[in-house]
Amino acid sequence: GENVEQHPSTLSVQEGDSAVIKCTYSDSASNYFPWYKQELGKRPQLIIDIRSNVGEKKDQRIAVTLNKTAKHFSLHITETQPEDSAVYFCAASKLTNFGNEKLTFGTGTRLTIIP
Amino acid sequence: DVKVTQSSRYLVKRTGEKVFLECVQDMDHENMFWYRQDPGLGLRLIYFSYDVKMKEKGDIPEGYSVSREKKERFSLILESASTNQTSMYLCASVPLWGYEQYFGPGTRLTVT
């Protein structure tokens, strides 16, 4: 099955600096790579995703890059703000025969923004 | 606005008890999932269902079963709870051919 590794497990950055979280996956058939953000005590929420036919996607201060050959993808957050403090999960998936995406999640990165 | 609810936020059970965790979604989604979340291990898929009465094993199904008698409701059952099942349990739903997983608030289960 799919295996997703995520690094680092914890990350502290000064407010205004950039943060980068990296993930690698094992199954070359995976074609969908979402990122979820989980604030303390809350449920995970999708913040950005990318499909395998695209190399980069950007949404305001967050961006995701994908290198299919190397089987790794990364989340980039620029101009970090205190509200970016959370646990971030990457995931990889492929469409199942049942019409849904079966996600395999990474182990999470706890990002702390230092004011 | 998608709403996914779970029957309890906190639950304490004894070893050997049968435990039911319920998840309800109000958006007519076909797909529903049960995960457990443990520190350092991320979210791991226990079971998922793509239709009423249909279920598929995820990555860690041992010790769990599920039931989906109605489209909006997906139940996770621990037949005989053990201490290693102490965890946060998250339910999620997704529409057919959709991709975004809508999570419930989670149930923190403690087995003593």
mmCIF file with all atom_site columns, C-alpha atoms in Angstrom:
data_model
loop_
_atom_site.group_PDB
_atom_site.id
_atom_site.type_symbol
_atom_site.label_atom_id
_atom_site.label_alt_id
_atom_site.label_comp_id
_atom_site.label_asym_id
_atom_site.label_entity_id
_atom_site.label_seq_id
_atom_site.pdbx_PDB_ins_code
_atom_site.Cartn_x
_atom_site.Cartn_y
_atom_site.Cartn_z
_atom_site.occupancy
_atom_site.B_iso_or_equiv
_atom_site.pdbx_formal_charge
_atom_site.auth_seq_id
_atom_site.auth_comp_id
_atom_site.auth_asym_id
_atom_site.auth_atom_id
_atom_site.pdbx_PDB_model_num
ATOM 1   C CA . GLY A 1 1   ? 0.000   0.000  0.000   1.00 0.00 ? 1   GLY A CA 1
ATOM 2   C CA . GLU A 1 2   ? 0.850   3.670  -0.029  1.00 0.00 ? 2   GLU A CA 1
ATOM 3   C CA . ASN A 1 3   ? 3.337   5.079  2.482   1.00 0.00 ? 3   ASN A CA 1
ATOM 4   C CA . VAL A 1 4   ? 3.624   8.821  3.107   1.00 0.00 ? 4   VAL A CA 1
ATOM 5   C CA . GLU A 1 5   ? 6.499   10.313 5.074   1.00 0.00 ? 5   GLU A CA 1
ATOM 6   C CA . GLN A 1 6   ? 6.335   13.891 6.352   1.00 0.00 ? 6   GLN A CA 1
ATOM 7   C CA . HIS A 1 7   ? 9.097   16.163 7.681   1.00 0.00 ? 7   HIS A CA 1
ATOM 8   C CA . PRO A 1 8   ? 9.741   17.908 9.941   1.00 0.00 ? 8   PRO A CA 1
ATOM 9   C CA . SER A 1 9   ? 7.496   16.786 12.789  1.00 0.00 ? 9   SER A CA 1
ATOM 10  C CA . THR A 1 10  ? 7.794   20.208 14.456  1.00 0.00 ? 10  THR A CA 1
ATOM 11  C CA . LEU A 1 11  ? 8.684   23.576 12.970  1.00 0.00 ? 11  LEU A CA 1
ATOM 12  C CA . SER A 1 12  ? 9.021   26.994 14.583  1.00 0.00 ? 12  SER A CA 1
ATOM 13  C CA . VAL A 1 13  ? 9.393   30.134 12.487  1.00 0.00 ? 13  VAL A CA 1
ATOM 14  C CA . GLN A 1 14  ? 9.395   33.858 13.193  1.00 0.00 ? 14  GLN A CA 1
ATOM 15  C CA . GLU A 1 15  ? 6.278   35.709 12.186  1.00 0.00 ? 15  GLU A CA 1
ATOM 16  C CA . GLY A 1 16  ? 6.722   37.006 8.658   1.00 0.00 ? 16  GLY A CA 1
ATOM 17  C CA . ASP A 1 17  ? 9.200   34.297 7.640   1.00 0.00 ? 17  ASP A CA 1
ATOM 18  C CA . SER A 1 18  ? 8.417   31.368 5.331   1.00 0.00 ? 18  SER A CA 1
ATOM 19  C CA . ALA A 1 19  ? 7.689   27.777 6.329   1.00 0.00 ? 19  ALA A CA 1
ATOM 20  C CA . VAL A 1 20  ? 8.218   24.663 4.222   1.00 0.00 ? 20  VAL A CA 1
ATOM 21  C CA . ILE A 1 21  ? 6.878   21.171 4.967   1.00 0.00 ? 21  ILE A CA 1
ATOM 22  C CA . LYS A 1 22  ? 7.930   18.212 2.849   1.00 0.00 ? 22  LYS A CA 1
ATOM 23  C CA . CYS A 1 23  ? 6.326   14.861 2.089   1.00 0.00 ? 23  CYS A CA 1
ATOM 24  C CA . THR A 1 24  ? 7.347   11.818 0.093   1.00 0.00 ? 24  THR A CA 1
ATOM 25  C CA . TYR A 1 25  ? 5.102   9.032  -1.165  1.00 0.00 ? 25  TYR A CA 1
ATOM 26  C CA . SER A 1 26  ? 5.767   5.499  -2.360  1.00 0.00 ? 26  SER A CA 1
ATOM 27  C CA . ASP A 1 27  ? 2.987   4.558  -4.796  1.00 0.00 ? 27  ASP A CA 1
ATOM 28  C CA . SER A 1 28  ? 3.632   5.961  -8.257  1.00 0.00 ? 28  SER A CA 1
ATOM 29  C CA . ALA A 1 29  ? -0.083  5.475  -9.058  1.00 0.00 ? 29  ALA A CA 1
ATOM 30  C CA . SER A 1 30  ? -1.073  8.143  -6.519  1.00 0.00 ? 30  SER A CA 1
ATOM 31  C CA . ASN A 1 31  ? -2.389  11.188 -8.328  1.00 0.00 ? 31  ASN A CA 1
ATOM 32  C CA . TYR A 1 32  ? -3.988  13.489 -5.793  1.00 0.00 ? 32  TYR A CA 1
ATOM 33  C CA . PHE A 1 33  ? -2.126  15.296 -2.993  1.00 0.00 ? 33  PHE A CA 1
ATOM 34  C CA . PRO A 1 34  ? -4.090  17.401 -0.493  1.00 0.00 ? 34  PRO A CA 1
ATOM 35  C CA . TRP A 1 35  ? -2.926  19.316 2.559   1.00 0.00 ? 35  TRP A CA 1
ATOM 36  C CA . TYR A 1 36  ? -5.073  19.584 5.680   1.00 0.00 ? 36  TYR A CA 1
ATOM 37  C CA . LYS A 1 37  ? -4.715  22.049 8.538   1.00 0.00 ? 37  LYS A CA 1
ATOM 38  C CA . GLN A 1 38  ? -5.842  21.193 12.050  1.00 0.00 ? 38  GLN A CA 1
ATOM 39  C CA . GLU A 1 39  ? -5.970  23.986 14.588  1.00 0.00 ? 39  GLU A CA 1
ATOM 40  C CA . LEU A 1 40  ? -5.849  23.078 18.255  1.00 0.00 ? 40  LEU A CA 1
ATOM 41  C CA . GLY A 1 41  ? -9.049  21.320 19.322  1.00 0.00 ? 41  GLY A CA 1
ATOM 42  C CA . LYS A 1 42  ? -10.607 21.591 15.878  1.00 0.00 ? 42  LYS A CA 1
ATOM 43  C CA . ARG A 1 43  ? -11.250 19.292 12.957  1.00 0.00 ? 43  ARG A CA 1
ATOM 44  C CA . PRO A 1 44  ? -8.861  18.993 9.971   1.00 0.00 ? 44  PRO A CA 1
ATOM 45  C CA . GLN A 1 45  ? -9.755  21.212 7.026   1.00 0.00 ? 45  GLN A CA 1
ATOM 46  C CA . LEU A 1 46  ? -8.511  21.137 3.448   1.00 0.00 ? 46  LEU A CA 1
ATOM 47  C CA . ILE A 1 47  ? -6.351  24.164 2.642   1.00 0.00 ? 47  ILE A CA 1
ATOM 48  C CA . ILE A 1 48  ? -4.870  23.312 -0.750  1.00 0.00 ? 48  ILE A CA 1
ATOM 49  C CA . ASP A 1 49  ? -4.454  20.337 -3.058  1.00 0.00 ? 49  ASP A CA 1
ATOM 50  C CA . ILE A 1 50  ? -2.711  19.395 -6.275  1.00 0.00 ? 50  ILE A CA 1
ATOM 51  C CA . ARG A 1 51  ? -3.200  16.764 -8.925  1.00 0.00 ? 51  ARG A CA 1
ATOM 52  C CA . SER A 1 52  ? -0.410  14.889 -10.638 1.00 0.00 ? 52  SER A CA 1
ATOM 53  C CA . ASN A 1 53  ? -0.815  16.680 -13.944 1.00 0.00 ? 53  ASN A CA 1
ATOM 54  C CA . VAL A 1 54  ? 0.222   19.967 -12.317 1.00 0.00 ? 54  VAL A CA 1
ATOM 55  C CA . GLY A 1 55  ? 3.639   20.922 -10.914 1.00 0.00 ? 55  GLY A CA 1
ATOM 56  C CA . GLU A 1 56  ? 2.653   23.849 -8.735  1.00 0.00 ? 56  GLU A CA 1
ATOM 57  C CA . LYS A 1 57  ? -0.451  25.501 -7.336  1.00 0.00 ? 57  LYS A CA 1
ATOM 58  C CA . LYS A 1 58  ? -0.750  28.723 -5.391  1.00 0.00 ? 58  LYS A CA 1
ATOM 59  C CA . ASP A 1 59  ? -3.493  30.269 -3.260  1.00 0.00 ? 59  ASP A CA 1
ATOM 60  C CA . GLN A 1 60  ? -2.534  33.613 -1.742  1.00 0.00 ? 60  GLN A CA 1
ATOM 61  C CA . ARG A 1 61  ? 0.202   32.895 0.853   1.00 0.00 ? 61  ARG A CA 1
ATOM 62  C CA . ILE A 1 62  ? 0.216   29.122 0.447   1.00 0.00 ? 62  ILE A CA 1
ATOM 63  C CA . ALA A 1 63  ? 1.581   27.051 -2.401  1.00 0.00 ? 63  ALA A CA 1
ATOM 64  C CA . VAL A 1 64  ? 2.152   23.399 -3.103  1.00 0.00 ? 64  VAL A CA 1
ATOM 65  C CA . THR A 1 65  ? 4.765   21.917 -5.428  1.00 0.00 ? 65  THR A CA 1
ATOM 66  C CA . LEU A 1 66  ? 4.878   18.382 -6.774  1.00 0.00 ? 66  LEU A CA 1
ATOM 67  C CA . ASN A 1 67  ? 7.789   16.427 -8.227  1.00 0.00 ? 67  ASN A CA 1
ATOM 68  C CA . LYS A 1 68  ? 6.310   13.225 -9.646  1.00 0.00 ? 68  LYS A CA 1
ATOM 69  C CA . THR A 1 69  ? 9.642   11.791 -10.706 1.00 0.00 ? 69  THR A CA 1
ATOM 70  C CA . ALA A 1 70  ? 11.078  12.069 -7.219  1.00 0.00 ? 70  ALA A CA 1
ATOM 71  C CA . LYS A 1 71  ? 7.692   11.315 -5.587  1.00 0.00 ? 71  LYS A CA 1
ATOM 72  C CA . HIS A 1 72  ? 7.725   14.249 -3.268  1.00 0.00 ? 72  HIS A CA 1
ATOM 73  C CA . PHE A 1 73  ? 5.559   17.299 -2.684  1.00 0.00 ? 73  PHE A CA 1
ATOM 74  C CA . SER A 1 74  ? 5.872   20.308 -0.432  1.00 0.00 ? 74  SER A CA 1
ATOM 75  C CA . LEU A 1 75  ? 3.761   22.970 1.251   1.00 0.00 ? 75  LEU A CA 1
ATOM 76  C CA . HIS A 1 76  ? 5.105   26.520 1.278   1.00 0.00 ? 76  HIS A CA 1
ATOM 77  C CA . ILE A 1 77  ? 3.650   29.232 3.507   1.00 0.00 ? 77  ILE A CA 1
ATOM 78  C CA . THR A 1 78  ? 4.982   32.756 3.000   1.00 0.00 ? 78  THR A CA 1
ATOM 79  C CA . GLU A 1 79  ? 4.672   35.794 5.282   1.00 0.00 ? 79  GLU A CA 1
ATOM 80  C CA . THR A 1 80  ? 3.582   33.578 8.165   1.00 0.00 ? 80  THR A CA 1
ATOM 81  C CA . GLN A 1 81  ? 1.068   34.893 10.674  1.00 0.00 ? 81  GLN A CA 1
ATOM 82  C CA . PRO A 1 82  ? 0.087   33.711 14.179  1.00 0.00 ? 82  PRO A CA 1
ATOM 83  C CA . GLU A 1 83  ? -3.095  32.109 12.795  1.00 0.00 ? 83  GLU A CA 1
ATOM 84  C CA . ASP A 1 84  ? -0.918  29.774 10.718  1.00 0.00 ? 84  ASP A CA 1
ATOM 85  C CA . SER A 1 85  ? 0.037   27.961 13.931  1.00 0.00 ? 85  SER A CA 1
ATOM 86  C CA . ALA A 1 86  ? -1.514  24.478 13.619  1.00 0.00 ? 86  ALA A CA 1
ATOM 87  C CA . VAL A 1 87  ? -0.759  20.877 12.724  1.00 0.00 ? 87  VAL A CA 1
ATOM 88  C CA . TYR A 1 88  ? -0.483  20.298 8.987   1.00 0.00 ? 88  TYR A CA 1
ATOM 89  C CA . PHE A 1 89  ? -1.051  16.917 7.354   1.00 0.00 ? 89  PHE A CA 1
ATOM 90  C CA . CYS A 1 90  ? -0.104  15.938 3.834   1.00 0.00 ? 90  CYS A CA 1
ATOM 91  C CA . ALA A 1 91  ? -1.819  13.040 2.085   1.00 0.00 ? 91  ALA A CA 1
ATOM 92  C CA . ALA A 1 92  ? -1.602  11.029 -1.106  1.00 0.00 ? 92  ALA A CA 1
ATOM 93  C CA . SER A 1 93  ? -4.351  9.135  -2.840  1.00 0.00 ? 93  SER A CA 1
ATOM 94  C CA . LYS A 1 94  ? -5.605  7.501  -5.975  1.00 0.00 ? 94  LYS A CA 1
ATOM 95  C CA . LEU A 1 95  ? -9.152  6.965  -7.100  1.00 0.00 ? 95  LEU A CA 1
ATOM 96  C CA . THR A 1 96  ? -10.611 3.655  -5.971  1.00 0.00 ? 96  THR A CA 1
ATOM 97  C CA . ASN A 1 97  ? -12.966 1.450  -7.959  1.00 0.00 ? 97  ASN A CA 1
ATOM 98  C CA . PHE A 1 98  ? -15.768 2.824  -5.813  1.00 0.00 ? 98  PHE A CA 1
ATOM 99  C CA . GLY A 1 99  ? -15.436 6.381  -7.057  1.00 0.00 ? 99  GLY A CA 1
ATOM 100 C CA . ASN A 1 100 ? -13.751 7.819  -4.010  1.00 0.00 ? 100 ASN A CA 1
ATOM 101 C CA . GLU A 1 101 ? -10.285 8.963  -3.024  1.00 0.00 ? 101 GLU A CA 1
ATOM 102 C CA . LYS A 1 102 ? -8.653  6.750  -0.401  1.00 0.00 ? 102 LYS A CA 1
ATOM 103 C CA . LEU A 1 103 ? -6.219  9.014  1.414   1.00 0.00 ? 103 LEU A CA 1
ATOM 104 C CA . THR A 1 104 ? -3.025  7.975  3.149   1.00 0.00 ? 104 THR A CA 1
ATOM 105 C CA . PHE A 1 105 ? -1.925  10.721 5.529   1.00 0.00 ? 105 PHE A CA 1
ATOM 106 C CA . GLY A 1 106 ? 1.501   11.749 6.681   1.00 0.00 ? 106 GLY A CA 1
ATOM 107 C CA . THR A 1 107 ? 2.298   11.894 10.377  1.00 0.00 ? 107 THR A CA 1
ATOM 108 C CA . GLY A 1 108 ? 1.785   15.651 10.672  1.00 0.00 ? 108 GLY A CA 1
ATOM 109 C CA . THR A 1 109 ? 3.892   18.771 11.275  1.00 0.00 ? 109 THR A CA 1
ATOM 110 C CA . ARG A 1 110 ? 3.237   21.032 14.227  1.00 0.00 ? 110 ARG A CA 1
ATOM 111 C CA . LEU A 1 111 ? 3.949   24.566 13.009  1.00 0.00 ? 111 LEU A CA 1
ATOM 112 C CA . THR A 1 112 ? 4.438   27.300 15.602  1.00 0.00 ? 112 THR A CA 1
ATOM 113 C CA . ILE A 1 113 ? 4.672   30.944 14.561  1.00 0.00 ? 113 ILE A CA 1
ATOM 114 C CA . ILE A 1 114 ? 6.737   32.985 16.984  1.00 0.00 ? 114 ILE A CA 1
ATOM 115 C CA . PRO A 1 115 ? 5.456   36.591 17.310  1.00 0.00 ? 115 PRO A CA 1
ATOM 116 C CA . ASP B 2 1   ? -22.586 24.201 4.523   1.00 0.00 ? 1   ASP B CA 1
ATOM 117 C CA . VAL B 2 2   ? -21.564 20.592 5.172   1.00 0.00 ? 2   VAL B CA 1
ATOM 118 C CA . LYS B 2 3   ? -22.212 19.378 8.656   1.00 0.00 ? 3   LYS B CA 1
ATOM 119 C CA . VAL B 2 4   ? -20.670 16.213 10.064  1.00 0.00 ? 4   VAL B CA 1
ATOM 120 C CA . THR B 2 5   ? -21.493 15.396 13.659  1.00 0.00 ? 5   THR B CA 1
ATOM 121 C CA . GLN B 2 6   ? -20.290 12.694 16.013  1.00 0.00 ? 6   GLN B CA 1
ATOM 122 C CA . SER B 2 7   ? -22.303 11.323 18.906  1.00 0.00 ? 7   SER B CA 1
ATOM 123 C CA . SER B 2 8   ? -19.845 12.159 21.688  1.00 0.00 ? 8   SER B CA 1
ATOM 124 C CA . ARG B 2 9   ? -16.831 14.453 22.132  1.00 0.00 ? 9   ARG B CA 1
ATOM 125 C CA . TYR B 2 10  ? -15.475 12.428 25.053  1.00 0.00 ? 10  TYR B CA 1
ATOM 126 C CA . LEU B 2 11  ? -16.117 8.829  26.013  1.00 0.00 ? 11  LEU B CA 1
ATOM 127 C CA . VAL B 2 12  ? -14.674 6.656  28.777  1.00 0.00 ? 12  VAL B CA 1
ATOM 128 C CA . LYS B 2 13  ? -15.182 2.899  28.596  1.00 0.00 ? 13  LYS B CA 1
ATOM 129 C CA . ARG B 2 14  ? -13.850 -0.144 30.379  1.00 0.00 ? 14  ARG B CA 1
ATOM 130 C CA . THR B 2 15  ? -11.773 -2.905 28.831  1.00 0.00 ? 15  THR B CA 1
ATOM 131 C CA . GLY B 2 16  ? -14.000 -5.531 27.237  1.00 0.00 ? 16  GLY B CA 1
ATOM 132 C CA . GLU B 2 17  ? -17.011 -3.257 26.749  1.00 0.00 ? 17  GLU B CA 1
ATOM 133 C CA . LYS B 2 18  ? -18.742 -2.974 23.378  1.00 0.00 ? 18  LYS B CA 1
ATOM 134 C CA . VAL B 2 19  ? -18.457 0.600  22.129  1.00 0.00 ? 19  VAL B CA 1
ATOM 135 C CA . PHE B 2 20  ? -20.473 2.382  19.459  1.00 0.00 ? 20  PHE B CA 1
ATOM 136 C CA . LEU B 2 21  ? -19.274 5.599  17.850  1.00 0.00 ? 21  LEU B CA 1
ATOM 137 C CA . GLU B 2 22  ? -21.771 7.292  15.568  1.00 0.00 ? 22  GLU B CA 1
ATOM 138 C CA . CYS B 2 23  ? -21.270 9.740  12.744  1.00 0.00 ? 23  CYS B CA 1
ATOM 139 C CA . VAL B 2 24  ? -23.999 11.620 10.894  1.00 0.00 ? 24  VAL B CA 1
ATOM 140 C CA . GLN B 2 25  ? -23.682 13.868 7.835   1.00 0.00 ? 25  GLN B CA 1
ATOM 141 C CA . ASP B 2 26  ? -26.422 16.027 6.387   1.00 0.00 ? 26  ASP B CA 1
ATOM 142 C CA . MET B 2 27  ? -25.163 16.545 2.829   1.00 0.00 ? 27  MET B CA 1
ATOM 143 C CA . ASP B 2 28  ? -26.262 13.296 1.176   1.00 0.00 ? 28  ASP B CA 1
ATOM 144 C CA . HIS B 2 29  ? -22.655 12.216 0.678   1.00 0.00 ? 29  HIS B CA 1
ATOM 145 C CA . GLU B 2 30  ? -22.072 8.707  -0.646  1.00 0.00 ? 30  GLU B CA 1
ATOM 146 C CA . ASN B 2 31  ? -18.670 8.159  0.949   1.00 0.00 ? 31  ASN B CA 1
ATOM 147 C CA . MET B 2 32  ? -17.921 8.040  4.658   1.00 0.00 ? 32  MET B CA 1
ATOM 148 C CA . PHE B 2 33  ? -14.695 7.248  6.507   1.00 0.00 ? 33  PHE B CA 1
ATOM 149 C CA . TRP B 2 34  ? -13.491 6.430  10.003  1.00 0.00 ? 34  TRP B CA 1
ATOM 150 C CA . TYR B 2 35  ? -9.972  7.400  11.089  1.00 0.00 ? 35  TYR B CA 1
ATOM 151 C CA . ARG B 2 36  ? -8.089  7.249  14.320  1.00 0.00 ? 36  ARG B CA 1
ATOM 152 C CA . GLN B 2 37  ? -5.627  10.013 15.177  1.00 0.00 ? 37  GLN B CA 1
ATOM 153 C CA . ASP B 2 38  ? -2.660  9.358  17.444  1.00 0.00 ? 38  ASP B CA 1
ATOM 154 C CA . PRO B 2 39  ? 0.280   11.682 18.189  1.00 0.00 ? 39  PRO B CA 1
ATOM 155 C CA . GLY B 2 40  ? 3.170   11.018 15.846  1.00 0.00 ? 40  GLY B CA 1
ATOM 156 C CA . LEU B 2 41  ? 1.110   8.636  13.700  1.00 0.00 ? 41  LEU B CA 1
ATOM 157 C CA . GLY B 2 42  ? -1.173  11.038 11.880  1.00 0.00 ? 42  GLY B CA 1
ATOM 158 C CA . LEU B 2 43  ? -4.604  9.930  10.704  1.00 0.00 ? 43  LEU B CA 1
ATOM 159 C CA . ARG B 2 44  ? -4.978  6.249  9.907   1.00 0.00 ? 44  ARG B CA 1
ATOM 160 C CA . LEU B 2 45  ? -7.942  4.853  7.997   1.00 0.00 ? 45  LEU B CA 1
ATOM 161 C CA . ILE B 2 46  ? -9.935  2.163  9.796   1.00 0.00 ? 46  ILE B CA 1
ATOM 162 C CA . TYR B 2 47  ? -12.886 1.565  7.441   1.00 0.00 ? 47  TYR B CA 1
ATOM 163 C CA . PHE B 2 48  ? -14.736 3.374  4.720   1.00 0.00 ? 48  PHE B CA 1
ATOM 164 C CA . SER B 2 49  ? -18.113 3.016  3.049   1.00 0.00 ? 49  SER B CA 1
ATOM 165 C CA . TYR B 2 50  ? -19.084 4.110  -0.465  1.00 0.00 ? 50  TYR B CA 1
ATOM 166 C CA . ASP B 2 51  ? -22.779 3.277  -0.224  1.00 0.00 ? 51  ASP B CA 1
ATOM 167 C CA . VAL B 2 52  ? -25.446 2.039  2.155   1.00 0.00 ? 52  VAL B CA 1
ATOM 168 C CA . LYS B 2 53  ? -24.602 -1.425 3.494   1.00 0.00 ? 53  LYS B CA 1
ATOM 169 C CA . MET B 2 54  ? -21.248 -1.332 1.673   1.00 0.00 ? 54  MET B CA 1
ATOM 170 C CA . LYS B 2 55  ? -17.961 -1.240 3.565   1.00 0.00 ? 55  LYS B CA 1
ATOM 171 C CA . GLU B 2 56  ? -14.289 -1.643 2.832   1.00 0.00 ? 56  GLU B CA 1
ATOM 172 C CA . LYS B 2 57  ? -11.341 -2.194 5.168   1.00 0.00 ? 57  LYS B CA 1
ATOM 173 C CA . GLY B 2 58  ? -8.840  0.576  5.548   1.00 0.00 ? 58  GLY B CA 1
ATOM 174 C CA . ASP B 2 59  ? -5.286  0.259  6.766   1.00 0.00 ? 59  ASP B CA 1
ATOM 175 C CA . ILE B 2 60  ? -5.965  -0.717 10.414  1.00 0.00 ? 60  ILE B CA 1
ATOM 176 C CA . PRO B 2 61  ? -9.336  -2.564 10.604  1.00 0.00 ? 61  PRO B CA 1
ATOM 177 C CA . GLU B 2 62  ? -8.339  -5.101 13.268  1.00 0.00 ? 62  GLU B CA 1
ATOM 178 C CA . GLY B 2 63  ? -10.519 -4.879 16.366  1.00 0.00 ? 63  GLY B CA 1
ATOM 179 C CA . TYR B 2 64  ? -13.161 -2.724 14.643  1.00 0.00 ? 64  TYR B CA 1
ATOM 180 C CA . SER B 2 65  ? -16.302 -3.217 12.614  1.00 0.00 ? 65  SER B CA 1
ATOM 181 C CA . VAL B 2 66  ? -18.692 -0.757 10.969  1.00 0.00 ? 66  VAL B CA 1
ATOM 182 C CA . SER B 2 67  ? -22.310 -0.431 10.045  1.00 0.00 ? 67  SER B CA 1
ATOM 183 C CA . ARG B 2 68  ? -24.041 1.738  7.465   1.00 0.00 ? 68  ARG B CA 1
ATOM 184 C CA . GLU B 2 69  ? -27.778 1.103  7.430   1.00 0.00 ? 69  GLU B CA 1
ATOM 185 C CA . LYS B 2 70  ? -28.691 4.620  6.271   1.00 0.00 ? 70  LYS B CA 1
ATOM 186 C CA . LYS B 2 71  ? -26.858 6.916  3.914   1.00 0.00 ? 71  LYS B CA 1
ATOM 187 C CA . GLU B 2 72  ? -26.368 9.680  6.461   1.00 0.00 ? 72  GLU B CA 1
ATOM 188 C CA . ARG B 2 73  ? -25.115 7.502  9.317   1.00 0.00 ? 73  ARG B CA 1
ATOM 189 C CA . PHE B 2 74  ? -21.881 5.521  9.673   1.00 0.00 ? 74  PHE B CA 1
ATOM 190 C CA . SER B 2 75  ? -21.156 3.684  12.914  1.00 0.00 ? 75  SER B CA 1
ATOM 191 C CA . LEU B 2 76  ? -17.846 2.402  14.213  1.00 0.00 ? 76  LEU B CA 1
ATOM 192 C CA . ILE B 2 77  ? -18.045 -0.554 16.598  1.00 0.00 ? 77  ILE B CA 1
ATOM 193 C CA . LEU B 2 78  ? -15.421 -1.796 18.996  1.00 0.00 ? 78  LEU B CA 1
ATOM 194 C CA . GLU B 2 79  ? -16.608 -5.310 19.811  1.00 0.00 ? 79  GLU B CA 1
ATOM 195 C CA . SER B 2 80  ? -14.424 -5.635 22.908  1.00 0.00 ? 80  SER B CA 1
ATOM 196 C CA . ALA B 2 81  ? -12.589 -2.432 23.759  1.00 0.00 ? 81  ALA B CA 1
ATOM 197 C CA . SER B 2 82  ? -8.934  -2.642 24.683  1.00 0.00 ? 82  SER B CA 1
ATOM 198 C CA . THR B 2 83  ? -6.577  -0.051 26.145  1.00 0.00 ? 83  THR B CA 1
ATOM 199 C CA . ASN B 2 84  ? -4.668  0.229  22.848  1.00 0.00 ? 84  ASN B CA 1
ATOM 200 C CA . GLN B 2 85  ? -7.838  1.578  21.270  1.00 0.00 ? 85  GLN B CA 1
ATOM 201 C CA . THR B 2 86  ? -7.614  4.703  23.405  1.00 0.00 ? 86  THR B CA 1
ATOM 202 C CA . SER B 2 87  ? -7.440  7.407  20.735  1.00 0.00 ? 87  SER B CA 1
ATOM 203 C CA . MET B 2 88  ? -9.140  10.292 18.944  1.00 0.00 ? 88  MET B CA 1
ATOM 204 C CA . TYR B 2 89  ? -11.620 8.981  16.373  1.00 0.00 ? 89  TYR B CA 1
ATOM 205 C CA . LEU B 2 90  ? -12.533 11.156 13.404  1.00 0.00 ? 90  LEU B CA 1
ATOM 206 C CA . CYS B 2 91  ? -15.299 10.590 10.919  1.00 0.00 ? 91  CYS B CA 1
ATOM 207 C CA . ALA B 2 92  ? -15.335 12.174 7.461   1.00 0.00 ? 92  ALA B CA 1
ATOM 208 C CA . SER B 2 93  ? -17.672 12.311 4.470   1.00 0.00 ? 93  SER B CA 1
ATOM 209 C CA . VAL B 2 94  ? -17.113 12.986 0.762   1.00 0.00 ? 94  VAL B CA 1
ATOM 210 C CA . PRO B 2 95  ? -19.596 13.238 -2.127  1.00 0.00 ? 95  PRO B CA 1
ATOM 211 C CA . LEU B 2 96  ? -19.431 10.727 -4.979  1.00 0.00 ? 96  LEU B CA 1
ATOM 212 C CA . TRP B 2 97  ? -16.473 11.558 -7.251  1.00 0.00 ? 97  TRP B CA 1
ATOM 213 C CA . GLY B 2 98  ? -15.605 14.353 -4.826  1.00 0.00 ? 98  GLY B CA 1
ATOM 214 C CA . TYR B 2 99  ? -12.282 14.818 -3.140  1.00 0.00 ? 99  TYR B CA 1
ATOM 215 C CA . GLU B 2 100 ? -12.501 17.111 -0.115  1.00 0.00 ? 100 GLU B CA 1
ATOM 216 C CA . GLN B 2 101 ? -12.983 15.198 3.122   1.00 0.00 ? 101 GLN B CA 1
ATOM 217 C CA . TYR B 2 102 ? -15.338 16.934 5.564   1.00 0.00 ? 102 TYR B CA 1
ATOM 218 C CA . PHE B 2 103 ? -14.421 15.904 9.066   1.00 0.00 ? 103 PHE B CA 1
ATOM 219 C CA . GLY B 2 104 ? -16.507 15.641 12.191  1.00 0.00 ? 104 GLY B CA 1
ATOM 220 C CA . PRO B 2 105 ? -15.325 17.181 15.483  1.00 0.00 ? 105 PRO B CA 1
ATOM 221 C CA . GLY B 2 106 ? -13.873 13.899 16.734  1.00 0.00 ? 106 GLY B CA 1
ATOM 222 C CA . THR B 2 107 ? -14.534 11.588 19.684  1.00 0.00 ? 107 THR B CA 1
ATOM 223 C CA . ARG B 2 108 ? -11.781 11.197 22.260  1.00 0.00 ? 108 ARG B CA 1
ATOM 224 C CA . LEU B 2 109 ? -12.171 7.642  23.542  1.00 0.00 ? 109 LEU B CA 1
ATOM 225 C CA . THR B 2 110 ? -10.398 6.466  26.677  1.00 0.00 ? 110 THR B CA 1
ATOM 226 C CA . VAL B 2 111 ? -10.439 2.756  27.504  1.00 0.00 ? 111 VAL B CA 1
ATOM 227 C CA . THR B 2 112 ? -9.443  1.957  31.091  1.00 0.00 ? 112 THR B CA 1
#
